[in-house]
Each structure stands twice: as structure tokens, then as C-alpha cells.
């Protein structure tokens, strides 16, 4: 069977050789390895060597799930929540393999607050999350299904996949973001942080401290560097965040030394404003990450 259950999560193995691992904690993808043209497995995600993988705190790396709020809570329903909400620090339930064949290996995880008193103490709005992870030869799909089980209450939320893509931070670029409105969270005053700018660069880099929230983005991004890249296709995630702390990373307790030199966060999300999900409805947010390496690109 191309899935293996371990104490901490599920390992997905594709016949092509690619491998992924998803923790039960936060339903956090912590590894996505793809064979390069030489057949060697290349890790496509970054996880800090100082990250906690034991459920004691959100993982510093991989693909943490952000829900129901992005950043510090501002919505009245979220005021008891930590930064980036609770989805990434709850134990999810493995709901089995959905598919496993040559096309891909697909597993589902569920976060249902019913019976979770600790969660209900900080968040009382009815919801249910399903997270479907599919591993193919060179593609990893991470689909977040947000359900509103209420008969009358509208669910208001933000959602984002906080993907840490392993890449040389001083060489990686993201396109196409030129012309988009964005908010620069590195600004030192609240007024400057809340004043929109317009991206003038054809290729956005993270050579300096970058924390940018792009609004109404194209939902298709090419993340590239001299030896490879990752294409990202999003669905319904209308915004995208680009983050790399550079030397500010020294202030992050679970960031390995110089870790910021080895990743770029490209985070499709719905983070400007709140999505409103009517009673009994479901929203599906998809992220398709397609891995490329130079030799693969060269042969393309
Ligand atoms: O997505 C970028 C960001 O909001 C940054 O501002 C930084 O706080 C980063 O997320 C990491 O947040 P965390 O709560 O995981 O330390």
C-alpha cells in the first residue's frame, strides 16, 4: 500500500518514487520529496531543524494550515485565538486513503470541533475542515474544504496555506506579481503597513526582509531559481503572501541558524477581508504545487 501510518502521521509513496509526509498535528505536510532526473530524491519543502514535530507548537516549516484568521486575530469571533488561528495546532483525524493508483496517492484528514472542549472554549462558531493531500509523480495537491454545518449562522473566516518552499533565498524569484496592489508588513509604522503599494517588479525576490500581502492575485505563480523551481496553481485563494525574514529570522526561536537562507514562503490564501460562507455550504480551496528541476526543465 502506498501509504504508511506512523505514530506521528501518514507517509505517502508514489510509484514514481516521490514521497510526502503529513503529521496528524495540524495536518501539516512536513516533507515532499521528488526524484530529479538522476533519480535522486530532492526535498521540495523547508522545515527548520529546530522545528517542534511533537505537537507542542506549530511546525516551523512545511505547509502549516492557517484558519480561521491570518496574522493576529481581528474578527470578534477570533479574539481568543493565537496568531494564524488554530488549524495548525490541533490534532486532526486521519480519514483514510481516498485514492491510490498510478495517477496519485490521496489521503484525507478531518478537523471537527465536536467533542473538542479545549477548542470549543476558544472558538464557538460551527465549522468542519477536511484536508485532502494528493501526491503524484511531480505534483503535490493540498485541498482545504471548509464546511459550514450551521443551519442559520454564516461562517466568517480567513484561510491560507503557509508553504515553506525550499529554495536559495538570495536567488529565488516569484512571478507574476507586477502591477498587483500589496501591503508591506515590514514597514515600521501602522499607517505605512496599511497603505497599499503597487508591485513594480516583474520578478519579486526576497533578498531583503520581505513580508508582502498581495491582493486579488493571479492564483498561478512560478517560483524559480537557477537549479529548479515550483509552479503553484491555486483555486479560490484570491490573495498571496510572500515572506522571508532574512536576518529578522534570528528573532524566531525555532528557526535554525541561517534557515532563512534556504526557503521562500509563497502562501496562497484568502486573507484580505473575511470570506462569508452561508449555512450548509462548503468552500474548497486548492493548491497544486508542481516541482521542476533544471535537468527536467532542460529536457522539457
Ligand atoms: O505569512 C507571513 C507571516 O504572517 C509573517 O508575518 C510571520 O509572522 C510568519 O507569518 C510566521 O508566523 P508564525 O506565527 O508561524 O511565526
PDB file of N, CA and C in Angstrom, residues 187-279:
ATOM      1  N   UNK A 187       7.006  47.477   6.958  1.00  0.00           N
ATOM      2  CA  UNK A 187       7.036  48.910   7.276  1.00  0.00           C
ATOM      3  C   UNK A 187       7.001  49.104   8.794  1.00  0.00           C
ATOM      4  N   UNK A 188       7.567  50.167   9.274  1.00  0.00           N
ATOM      5  CA  UNK A 188       7.748  50.348  10.731  1.00  0.00           C
ATOM      6  C   UNK A 188       6.586  51.084  11.395  1.00  0.00           C
ATOM      7  N   UNK A 189       5.655  51.623  10.585  1.00  0.00           N
ATOM      8  CA  UNK A 189       4.501  52.281  11.227  1.00  0.00           C
ATOM      9  C   UNK A 189       3.214  51.608  10.746  1.00  0.00           C
ATOM     10  N   UNK A 190       2.191  51.649  11.573  1.00  0.00           N
ATOM     11  CA  UNK A 190       0.896  51.045  11.238  1.00  0.00           C
ATOM     12  C   UNK A 190       0.315  51.718  10.000  1.00  0.00           C
ATOM     13  N   UNK A 191       0.504  53.035   9.919  1.00  0.00           N
ATOM     14  CA  UNK A 191      -0.024  53.753   8.753  1.00  0.00           C
ATOM     15  C   UNK A 191       0.624  53.241   7.461  1.00  0.00           C
ATOM     16  N   UNK A 192       1.963  53.064   7.511  1.00  0.00           N
ATOM     17  CA  UNK A 192       2.671  52.591   6.309  1.00  0.00           C
ATOM     18  C   UNK A 192       2.288  51.148   5.997  1.00  0.00           C
ATOM     19  N   UNK A 193       2.087  50.345   7.048  1.00  0.00           N
ATOM     20  CA  UNK A 193       1.729  48.932   6.827  1.00  0.00           C
ATOM     21  C   UNK A 193       0.333  48.786   6.243  1.00  0.00           C
ATOM     22  N   UNK A 194      -0.501  49.782   6.458  1.00  0.00           N
ATOM     23  CA  UNK A 194      -1.890  49.683   5.955  1.00  0.00           C
ATOM     24  C   UNK A 194      -2.126  50.551   4.722  1.00  0.00           C
ATOM     25  N   UNK A 195      -1.046  51.125   4.190  1.00  0.00           N
ATOM     26  CA  UNK A 195      -1.157  51.906   2.949  1.00  0.00           C
ATOM     27  C   UNK A 195      -0.742  51.026   1.776  1.00  0.00           C
ATOM     28  N   UNK A 196      -1.641  50.781   0.823  1.00  0.00           N
ATOM     29  CA  UNK A 196      -1.292  49.872  -0.278  1.00  0.00           C
ATOM     30  C   UNK A 196      -0.206  50.433  -1.181  1.00  0.00           C
ATOM     31  N   UNK A 197       0.620  49.528  -1.697  1.00  0.00           N
ATOM     32  CA  UNK A 197       1.628  49.852  -2.697  1.00  0.00           C
ATOM     33  C   UNK A 197       1.264  49.071  -3.957  1.00  0.00           C
ATOM     34  N   UNK A 198       1.938  49.379  -5.053  1.00  0.00           N
ATOM     35  CA  UNK A 198       1.744  48.625  -6.297  1.00  0.00           C
ATOM     36  C   UNK A 198       3.084  48.003  -6.672  1.00  0.00           C
ATOM     37  N   UNK A 199       3.085  46.713  -6.919  1.00  0.00           N
ATOM     38  CA  UNK A 199       4.326  45.997  -7.248  1.00  0.00           C
ATOM     39  C   UNK A 199       4.838  46.440  -8.608  1.00  0.00           C
ATOM     40  N   UNK A 200       6.085  46.875  -8.644  1.00  0.00           N
ATOM     41  CA  UNK A 200       6.662  47.378  -9.912  1.00  0.00           C
ATOM     42  C   UNK A 200       7.615  46.357 -10.542  1.00  0.00           C
ATOM     43  N   UNK A 201       7.949  45.319  -9.767  1.00  0.00           N
ATOM     44  CA  UNK A 201       8.956  44.383 -10.268  1.00  0.00           C
ATOM     45  C   UNK A 201       8.323  43.244 -11.093  1.00  0.00           C
ATOM     46  N   UNK A 202       8.960  42.906 -12.202  1.00  0.00           N
ATOM     47  CA  UNK A 202       8.490  41.761 -12.992  1.00  0.00           C
ATOM     48  C   UNK A 202       8.772  40.475 -12.222  1.00  0.00           C
ATOM     49  N   UNK A 203       9.912  40.431 -11.540  1.00  0.00           N
ATOM     50  CA  UNK A 203      10.278  39.256 -10.744  1.00  0.00           C
ATOM     51  C   UNK A 203      10.487  39.705  -9.292  1.00  0.00           C
ATOM     52  N   UNK A 204       9.699  39.177  -8.389  1.00  0.00           N
ATOM     53  CA  UNK A 204       9.820  39.544  -6.971  1.00  0.00           C
ATOM     54  C   UNK A 204      10.854  38.620  -6.318  1.00  0.00           C
ATOM     55  N   UNK A 205      11.814  39.232  -5.610  1.00  0.00           N
ATOM     56  CA  UNK A 205      12.802  38.414  -4.899  1.00  0.00           C
ATOM     57  C   UNK A 205      12.650  38.624  -3.401  1.00  0.00           C
ATOM     58  N   UNK A 206      13.395  37.895  -2.605  1.00  0.00           N
ATOM     59  CA  UNK A 206      13.352  38.021  -1.134  1.00  0.00           C
ATOM     60  C   UNK A 206      14.773  38.193  -0.604  1.00  0.00           C
ATOM     61  N   UNK A 207      15.567  38.959  -1.400  1.00  0.00           N
ATOM     62  CA  UNK A 207      16.958  39.195  -0.978  1.00  0.00           C
ATOM     63  C   UNK A 207      17.018  40.043   0.275  1.00  0.00           C
ATOM     64  N   UNK A 208      15.945  40.813   0.523  1.00  0.00           N
ATOM     65  CA  UNK A 208      15.859  41.542   1.798  1.00  0.00           C
ATOM     66  C   UNK A 208      14.587  41.091   2.516  1.00  0.00           C
ATOM     67  N   UNK A 209      14.501  41.414   3.772  1.00  0.00           N
ATOM     68  CA  UNK A 209      13.349  41.067   4.612  1.00  0.00           C
ATOM     69  C   UNK A 209      12.069  41.402   3.861  1.00  0.00           C
ATOM     70  N   UNK A 210      11.250  40.403   3.627  1.00  0.00           N
ATOM     71  CA  UNK A 210      10.045  40.549   2.818  1.00  0.00           C
ATOM     72  C   UNK A 210       8.849  39.958   3.556  1.00  0.00           C
ATOM     73  N   UNK A 211       7.768  40.740   3.641  1.00  0.00           N
ATOM     74  CA  UNK A 211       6.519  40.232   4.240  1.00  0.00           C
ATOM     75  C   UNK A 211       5.398  40.990   3.551  1.00  0.00           C
ATOM     76  N   UNK A 212       4.987  40.498   2.390  1.00  0.00           N
ATOM     77  CA  UNK A 212       4.093  41.248   1.499  1.00  0.00           C
ATOM     78  C   UNK A 212       2.801  40.479   1.251  1.00  0.00           C
ATOM     79  N   UNK A 213       1.670  41.167   1.419  1.00  0.00           N
ATOM     80  CA  UNK A 213       0.347  40.566   1.197  1.00  0.00           C
ATOM     81  C   UNK A 213      -0.229  41.145  -0.097  1.00  0.00           C
ATOM     82  N   UNK A 214      -0.228  40.331  -1.154  1.00  0.00           N
ATOM     83  CA  UNK A 214      -0.724  40.757  -2.468  1.00  0.00           C
ATOM     84  C   UNK A 214      -2.211  40.412  -2.568  1.00  0.00           C
ATOM     85  N   UNK A 215      -2.989  41.388  -2.992  1.00  0.00           N
ATOM     86  CA  UNK A 215      -4.441  41.249  -3.046  1.00  0.00           C
ATOM     87  C   UNK A 215      -4.903  40.945  -4.472  1.00  0.00           C
ATOM     88  N   UNK A 216      -5.933  40.088  -4.575  1.00  0.00           N
ATOM     89  CA  UNK A 216      -6.506  39.773  -5.896  1.00  0.00           C
ATOM     90  C   UNK A 216      -5.407  39.365  -6.870  1.00  0.00           C
ATOM     91  N   UNK A 217      -4.688  38.327  -6.476  1.00  0.00           N
ATOM     92  CA  UNK A 217      -3.527  37.822  -7.209  1.00  0.00           C
ATOM     93  C   UNK A 217      -3.986  36.804  -8.254  1.00  0.00           C
ATOM     94  N   UNK A 218      -3.080  36.421  -9.186  1.00  0.00           N
ATOM     95  CA  UNK A 218      -3.498  35.603 -10.343  1.00  0.00           C
ATOM     96  C   UNK A 218      -3.749  34.131 -10.032  1.00  0.00           C
ATOM     97  N   UNK A 219      -3.369  33.676  -8.820  1.00  0.00           N
ATOM     98  CA  UNK A 219      -3.574  32.274  -8.409  1.00  0.00           C
ATOM     99  C   UNK A 219      -2.786  31.278  -9.254  1.00  0.00           C
ATOM    100  N   UNK A 220      -1.782  31.784  -9.994  1.00  0.00           N
ATOM    101  CA  UNK A 220      -0.812  30.907 -10.678  1.00  0.00           C
ATOM    102  C   UNK A 220       0.541  31.579 -10.545  1.00  0.00           C
ATOM    103  N   UNK A 221       1.512  30.884  -9.917  1.00  0.00           N
ATOM    104  CA  UNK A 221       2.802  31.510  -9.610  1.00  0.00           C
ATOM    105  C   UNK A 221       3.931  30.586 -10.062  1.00  0.00           C
ATOM    106  N   UNK A 222       4.985  31.183 -10.565  1.00  0.00           N
ATOM    107  CA  UNK A 222       6.201  30.430 -10.880  1.00  0.00           C
ATOM    108  C   UNK A 222       7.273  30.870  -9.902  1.00  0.00           C
ATOM    109  N   UNK A 223       7.699  29.913  -9.090  1.00  0.00           N
ATOM    110  CA  UNK A 223       8.758  30.158  -8.099  1.00  0.00           C
ATOM    111  C   UNK A 223      10.010  29.511  -8.682  1.00  0.00           C
ATOM    112  N   UNK A 224      11.025  30.305  -9.031  1.00  0.00           N
ATOM    113  CA  UNK A 224      12.159  29.690  -9.736  1.00  0.00           C
ATOM    114  C   UNK A 224      13.504  30.185  -9.222  1.00  0.00           C
ATOM    115  N   UNK A 225      14.492  29.333  -9.409  1.00  0.00           N
ATOM    116  CA  UNK A 225      15.869  29.635  -9.040  1.00  0.00           C
ATOM    117  C   UNK A 225      16.763  28.889 -10.015  1.00  0.00           C
ATOM    118  N   UNK A 226      18.070  29.161 -10.063  1.00  0.00           N
ATOM    119  CA  UNK A 226      18.902  28.628 -11.146  1.00  0.00           C
ATOM    120  C   UNK A 226      18.798  27.115 -11.333  1.00  0.00           C
ATOM    121  N   UNK A 227      18.634  26.334 -10.263  1.00  0.00           N
ATOM    122  CA  UNK A 227      18.671  24.874 -10.445  1.00  0.00           C
ATOM    123  C   UNK A 227      17.285  24.246 -10.439  1.00  0.00           C
ATOM    124  N   UNK A 228      16.216  25.066 -10.401  1.00  0.00           N
ATOM    125  CA  UNK A 228      14.896  24.430 -10.401  1.00  0.00           C
ATOM    126  C   UNK A 228      13.770  25.395 -10.093  1.00  0.00           C
ATOM    127  N   UNK A 229      12.650  24.846  -9.675  1.00  0.00           N
ATOM    128  CA  UNK A 229      11.513  25.716  -9.359  1.00  0.00           C
ATOM    129  C   UNK A 229      10.274  24.916  -9.011  1.00  0.00           C
ATOM    130  N   UNK A 230       9.247  25.657  -8.589  1.00  0.00           N
ATOM    131  CA  UNK A 230       7.948  25.067  -8.280  1.00  0.00           C
ATOM    132  C   UNK A 230       6.871  25.970  -8.864  1.00  0.00           C
ATOM    133  N   UNK A 231       5.961  25.377  -9.644  1.00  0.00           N
ATOM    134  CA  UNK A 231       4.798  26.144 -10.108  1.00  0.00           C
ATOM    135  C   UNK A 231       3.671  25.902  -9.120  1.00  0.00           C
ATOM    136  N   UNK A 232       2.951  26.947  -8.798  1.00  0.00           N
ATOM    137  CA  UNK A 232       1.824  26.827  -7.857  1.00  0.00           C
ATOM    138  C   UNK A 232       0.561  27.300  -8.552  1.00  0.00           C
ATOM    139  N   UNK A 233      -0.452  26.459  -8.518  1.00  0.00           N
ATOM    140  CA  UNK A 233      -1.773  26.857  -9.038  1.00  0.00           C
ATOM    141  C   UNK A 233      -2.743  26.795  -7.875  1.00  0.00           C
ATOM    142  N   UNK A 234      -3.424  27.915  -7.641  1.00  0.00           N
ATOM    143  CA  UNK A 234      -4.355  27.979  -6.504  1.00  0.00           C
ATOM    144  C   UNK A 234      -5.773  28.099  -7.054  1.00  0.00           C
ATOM    145  N   UNK A 235      -6.742  27.746  -6.239  1.00  0.00           N
ATOM    146  CA  UNK A 235      -8.153  27.911  -6.622  1.00  0.00           C
ATOM    147  C   UNK A 235      -8.874  28.537  -5.441  1.00  0.00           C
ATOM    148  N   UNK A 236      -9.545  29.673  -5.711  1.00  0.00           N
ATOM    149  CA  UNK A 236     -10.303  30.407  -4.684  1.00  0.00           C
ATOM    150  C   UNK A 236      -9.417  31.162  -3.692  1.00  0.00           C
ATOM    151  N   UNK A 237      -8.127  30.869  -3.635  1.00  0.00           N
ATOM    152  CA  UNK A 237      -7.239  31.655  -2.760  1.00  0.00           C
ATOM    153  C   UNK A 237      -6.891  32.953  -3.493  1.00  0.00           C
ATOM    154  N   UNK A 238      -7.708  33.985  -3.308  1.00  0.00           N
ATOM    155  CA  UNK A 238      -7.593  35.208  -4.143  1.00  0.00           C
ATOM    156  C   UNK A 238      -6.354  36.045  -3.822  1.00  0.00           C
ATOM    157  N   UNK A 239      -5.722  35.827  -2.671  1.00  0.00           N
ATOM    158  CA  UNK A 239      -4.557  36.619  -2.281  1.00  0.00           C
ATOM    159  C   UNK A 239      -3.317  35.720  -2.195  1.00  0.00           C
ATOM    160  N   UNK A 240      -2.146  36.325  -2.077  1.00  0.00           N
ATOM    161  CA  UNK A 240      -0.938  35.526  -1.856  1.00  0.00           C
ATOM    162  C   UNK A 240       0.042  36.332  -1.014  1.00  0.00           C
ATOM    163  N   UNK A 241       0.694  35.642  -0.072  1.00  0.00           N
ATOM    164  CA  UNK A 241       1.681  36.282   0.815  1.00  0.00           C
ATOM    165  C   UNK A 241       3.067  35.755   0.447  1.00  0.00           C
ATOM    166  N   UNK A 242       4.026  36.696   0.363  1.00  0.00           N
ATOM    167  CA  UNK A 242       5.421  36.324   0.129  1.00  0.00           C
ATOM    168  C   UNK A 242       6.201  36.734   1.370  1.00  0.00           C
ATOM    169  N   UNK A 243       6.899  35.742   1.984  1.00  0.00           N
ATOM    170  CA  UNK A 243       7.577  36.047   3.236  1.00  0.00           C
ATOM    171  C   UNK A 243       8.941  35.372   3.310  1.00  0.00           C
ATOM    172  N   UNK A 244       9.914  36.177   3.696  1.00  0.00           N
ATOM    173  CA  UNK A 244      11.212  35.653   4.125  1.00  0.00           C
ATOM    174  C   UNK A 244      11.790  36.679   5.094  1.00  0.00           C
ATOM    175  N   UNK A 245      12.127  36.282   6.329  1.00  0.00           N
ATOM    176  CA  UNK A 245      12.552  37.259   7.342  1.00  0.00           C
ATOM    177  C   UNK A 245      13.992  37.732   7.201  1.00  0.00           C
ATOM    178  N   UNK A 246      14.769  37.007   6.332  1.00  0.00           N
ATOM    179  CA  UNK A 246      16.214  37.278   6.294  1.00  0.00           C
ATOM    180  C   UNK A 246      16.750  37.385   7.737  1.00  0.00           C
ATOM    181  N   UNK A 247      17.568  38.375   8.024  1.00  0.00           N
ATOM    182  CA  UNK A 247      18.228  38.417   9.339  1.00  0.00           C
ATOM    183  C   UNK A 247      17.242  38.584  10.503  1.00  0.00           C
ATOM    184  N   UNK A 248      16.015  39.027  10.186  1.00  0.00           N
ATOM    185  CA  UNK A 248      14.985  39.084  11.241  1.00  0.00           C
ATOM    186  C   UNK A 248      14.717  37.670  11.763  1.00  0.00           C
ATOM    187  N   UNK A 249      15.075  36.675  10.960  1.00  0.00           N
ATOM    188  CA  UNK A 249      14.862  35.280  11.365  1.00  0.00           C
ATOM    189  C   UNK A 249      15.600  34.903  12.636  1.00  0.00           C
ATOM    190  N   UNK A 250      16.621  35.713  12.982  1.00  0.00           N
ATOM    191  CA  UNK A 250      17.380  35.418  14.226  1.00  0.00           C
ATOM    192  C   UNK A 250      16.472  35.555  15.443  1.00  0.00           C
ATOM    193  N   UNK A 251      15.363  36.318  15.296  1.00  0.00           N
ATOM    194  CA  UNK A 251      14.450  36.538  16.435  1.00  0.00           C
ATOM    195  C   UNK A 251      13.442  35.397  16.563  1.00  0.00           C
ATOM    196  N   UNK A 252      13.434  34.462  15.629  1.00  0.00           N
ATOM    197  CA  UNK A 252      12.430  33.373  15.640  1.00  0.00           C
ATOM    198  C   UNK A 252      13.034  32.163  16.329  1.00  0.00           C
ATOM    199  N   UNK A 253      12.496  31.821  17.502  1.00  0.00           N
ATOM    200  CA  UNK A 253      13.114  30.820  18.381  1.00  0.00           C
ATOM    201  C   UNK A 253      13.342  29.468  17.744  1.00  0.00           C
ATOM    202  N   UNK A 254      12.418  29.032  16.879  1.00  0.00           N
ATOM    203  CA  UNK A 254      12.565  27.677  16.307  1.00  0.00           C
ATOM    204  C   UNK A 254      13.066  27.731  14.863  1.00  0.00           C
ATOM    205  N   UNK A 255      13.732  28.833  14.526  1.00  0.00           N
ATOM    206  CA  UNK A 255      14.360  28.939  13.195  1.00  0.00           C
ATOM    207  C   UNK A 255      15.814  28.535  13.332  1.00  0.00           C
ATOM    208  N   UNK A 256      16.233  27.534  12.559  1.00  0.00           N
ATOM    209  CA  UNK A 256      17.644  27.111  12.611  1.00  0.00           C
ATOM    210  C   UNK A 256      18.540  28.234  12.157  1.00  0.00           C
ATOM    211  N   UNK A 257      19.792  28.177  12.571  1.00  0.00           N
ATOM    212  CA  UNK A 257      20.748  29.218  12.207  1.00  0.00           C
ATOM    213  C   UNK A 257      20.830  29.347  10.678  1.00  0.00           C
ATOM    214  N   UNK A 258      20.615  30.592  10.223  1.00  0.00           N
ATOM    215  CA  UNK A 258      20.660  30.887   8.777  1.00  0.00           C
ATOM    216  C   UNK A 258      19.561  30.156   7.998  1.00  0.00           C
ATOM    217  N   UNK A 259      18.560  29.626   8.683  1.00  0.00           N
ATOM    218  CA  UNK A 259      17.490  28.893   7.979  1.00  0.00           C
ATOM    219  C   UNK A 259      16.806  29.715   6.899  1.00  0.00           C
ATOM    220  N   UNK A 260      16.702  31.034   7.149  1.00  0.00           N
ATOM    221  CA  UNK A 260      16.016  31.917   6.204  1.00  0.00           C
ATOM    222  C   UNK A 260      16.709  31.959   4.840  1.00  0.00           C
ATOM    223  N   UNK A 261      17.944  31.474   4.790  1.00  0.00           N
ATOM    224  CA  UNK A 261      18.663  31.472   3.514  1.00  0.00           C
ATOM    225  C   UNK A 261      18.199  30.337   2.604  1.00  0.00           C
ATOM    226  N   UNK A 262      17.345  29.455   3.144  1.00  0.00           N
ATOM    227  CA  UNK A 262      17.021  28.223   2.398  1.00  0.00           C
ATOM    228  C   UNK A 262      15.558  28.051   2.071  1.00  0.00           C
ATOM    229  N   UNK A 263      14.779  29.125   2.104  1.00  0.00           N
ATOM    230  CA  UNK A 263      13.367  28.968   1.722  1.00  0.00           C
ATOM    231  C   UNK A 263      12.763  30.293   1.301  1.00  0.00           C
ATOM    232  N   UNK A 264      11.631  30.172   0.649  1.00  0.00           N
ATOM    233  CA  UNK A 264      10.730  31.307   0.403  1.00  0.00           C
ATOM    234  C   UNK A 264       9.332  30.819   0.758  1.00  0.00           C
ATOM    235  N   UNK A 265       8.597  31.639   1.505  1.00  0.00           N
ATOM    236  CA  UNK A 265       7.193  31.299   1.763  1.00  0.00           C
ATOM    237  C   UNK A 265       6.334  31.940   0.680  1.00  0.00           C
ATOM    238  N   UNK A 266       5.653  31.113  -0.089  1.00  0.00           N
ATOM    239  CA  UNK A 266       4.668  31.570  -1.075  1.00  0.00           C
ATOM    240  C   UNK A 266       3.339  30.983  -0.610  1.00  0.00           C
ATOM    241  N   UNK A 267       2.462  31.855  -0.137  1.00  0.00           N
ATOM    242  CA  UNK A 267       1.314  31.424   0.669  1.00  0.00           C
ATOM    243  C   UNK A 267      -0.022  31.842   0.033  1.00  0.00           C
ATOM    244  N   UNK A 268      -0.595  31.002  -0.808  1.00  0.00           N
ATOM    245  CA  UNK A 268      -1.926  31.327  -1.340  1.00  0.00           C
ATOM    246  C   UNK A 268      -2.949  31.374  -0.201  1.00  0.00           C
ATOM    247  N   UNK A 269      -3.791  32.388  -0.214  1.00  0.00           N
ATOM    248  CA  UNK A 269      -4.760  32.475   0.870  1.00  0.00           C
ATOM    249  C   UNK A 269      -5.922  33.402   0.543  1.00  0.00           C
ATOM    250  N   UNK A 270      -6.858  33.452   1.470  1.00  0.00           N
ATOM    251  CA  UNK A 270      -7.940  34.441   1.442  1.00  0.00           C
ATOM    252  C   UNK A 270      -7.761  35.213   2.738  1.00  0.00           C
ATOM    253  N   UNK A 271      -6.996  36.313   2.671  1.00  0.00           N
ATOM    254  CA  UNK A 271      -6.555  36.988   3.896  1.00  0.00           C
ATOM    255  C   UNK A 271      -6.889  38.473   3.945  1.00  0.00           C
ATOM    256  N   UNK A 272      -7.319  39.038   2.848  1.00  0.00           N
ATOM    257  CA  UNK A 272      -7.751  40.447   2.858  1.00  0.00           C
ATOM    258  C   UNK A 272      -9.276  40.428   2.943  1.00  0.00           C
ATOM    259  N   UNK A 273      -9.795  40.824   4.133  1.00  0.00           N
ATOM    260  CA  UNK A 273     -11.224  40.687   4.371  1.00  0.00           C
ATOM    261  C   UNK A 273     -11.532  39.277   4.838  1.00  0.00           C
ATOM    262  N   UNK A 274     -12.820  39.017   5.054  1.00  0.00           N
ATOM    263  CA  UNK A 274     -13.245  37.703   5.537  1.00  0.00           C
ATOM    264  C   UNK A 274     -14.199  37.050   4.529  1.00  0.00           C
ATOM    265  N   UNK A 275     -13.955  35.784   4.248  1.00  0.00           N
ATOM    266  CA  UNK A 275     -14.892  35.035   3.410  1.00  0.00           C
ATOM    267  C   UNK A 275     -16.157  34.790   4.229  1.00  0.00           C
ATOM    268  N   UNK A 276     -17.296  34.842   3.601  1.00  0.00           N
ATOM    269  CA  UNK A 276     -18.567  34.583   4.296  1.00  0.00           C
ATOM    270  C   UNK A 276     -19.185  33.348   3.664  1.00  0.00           C
ATOM    271  N   UNK A 277     -19.267  32.292   4.468  1.00  0.00           N
ATOM    272  CA  UNK A 277     -19.793  31.017   3.978  1.00  0.00           C
ATOM    273  C   UNK A 277     -21.192  30.788   4.553  1.00  0.00           C
ATOM    274  N   UNK A 278     -22.152  30.709   3.670  1.00  0.00           N
ATOM    275  CA  UNK A 278     -23.557  30.589   4.094  1.00  0.00           C
ATOM    276  C   UNK A 278     -23.798  29.237   4.787  1.00  0.00           C
ATOM    277  N   UNK A 279     -24.855  29.162   5.590  1.00  0.00           N
ATOM    278  CA  UNK A 279     -25.186  27.908   6.264  1.00  0.00           C
ATOM    279  C   UNK A 279     -25.287  26.741   5.293  1.00  0.00           C
TER     280      UNK A 279
END
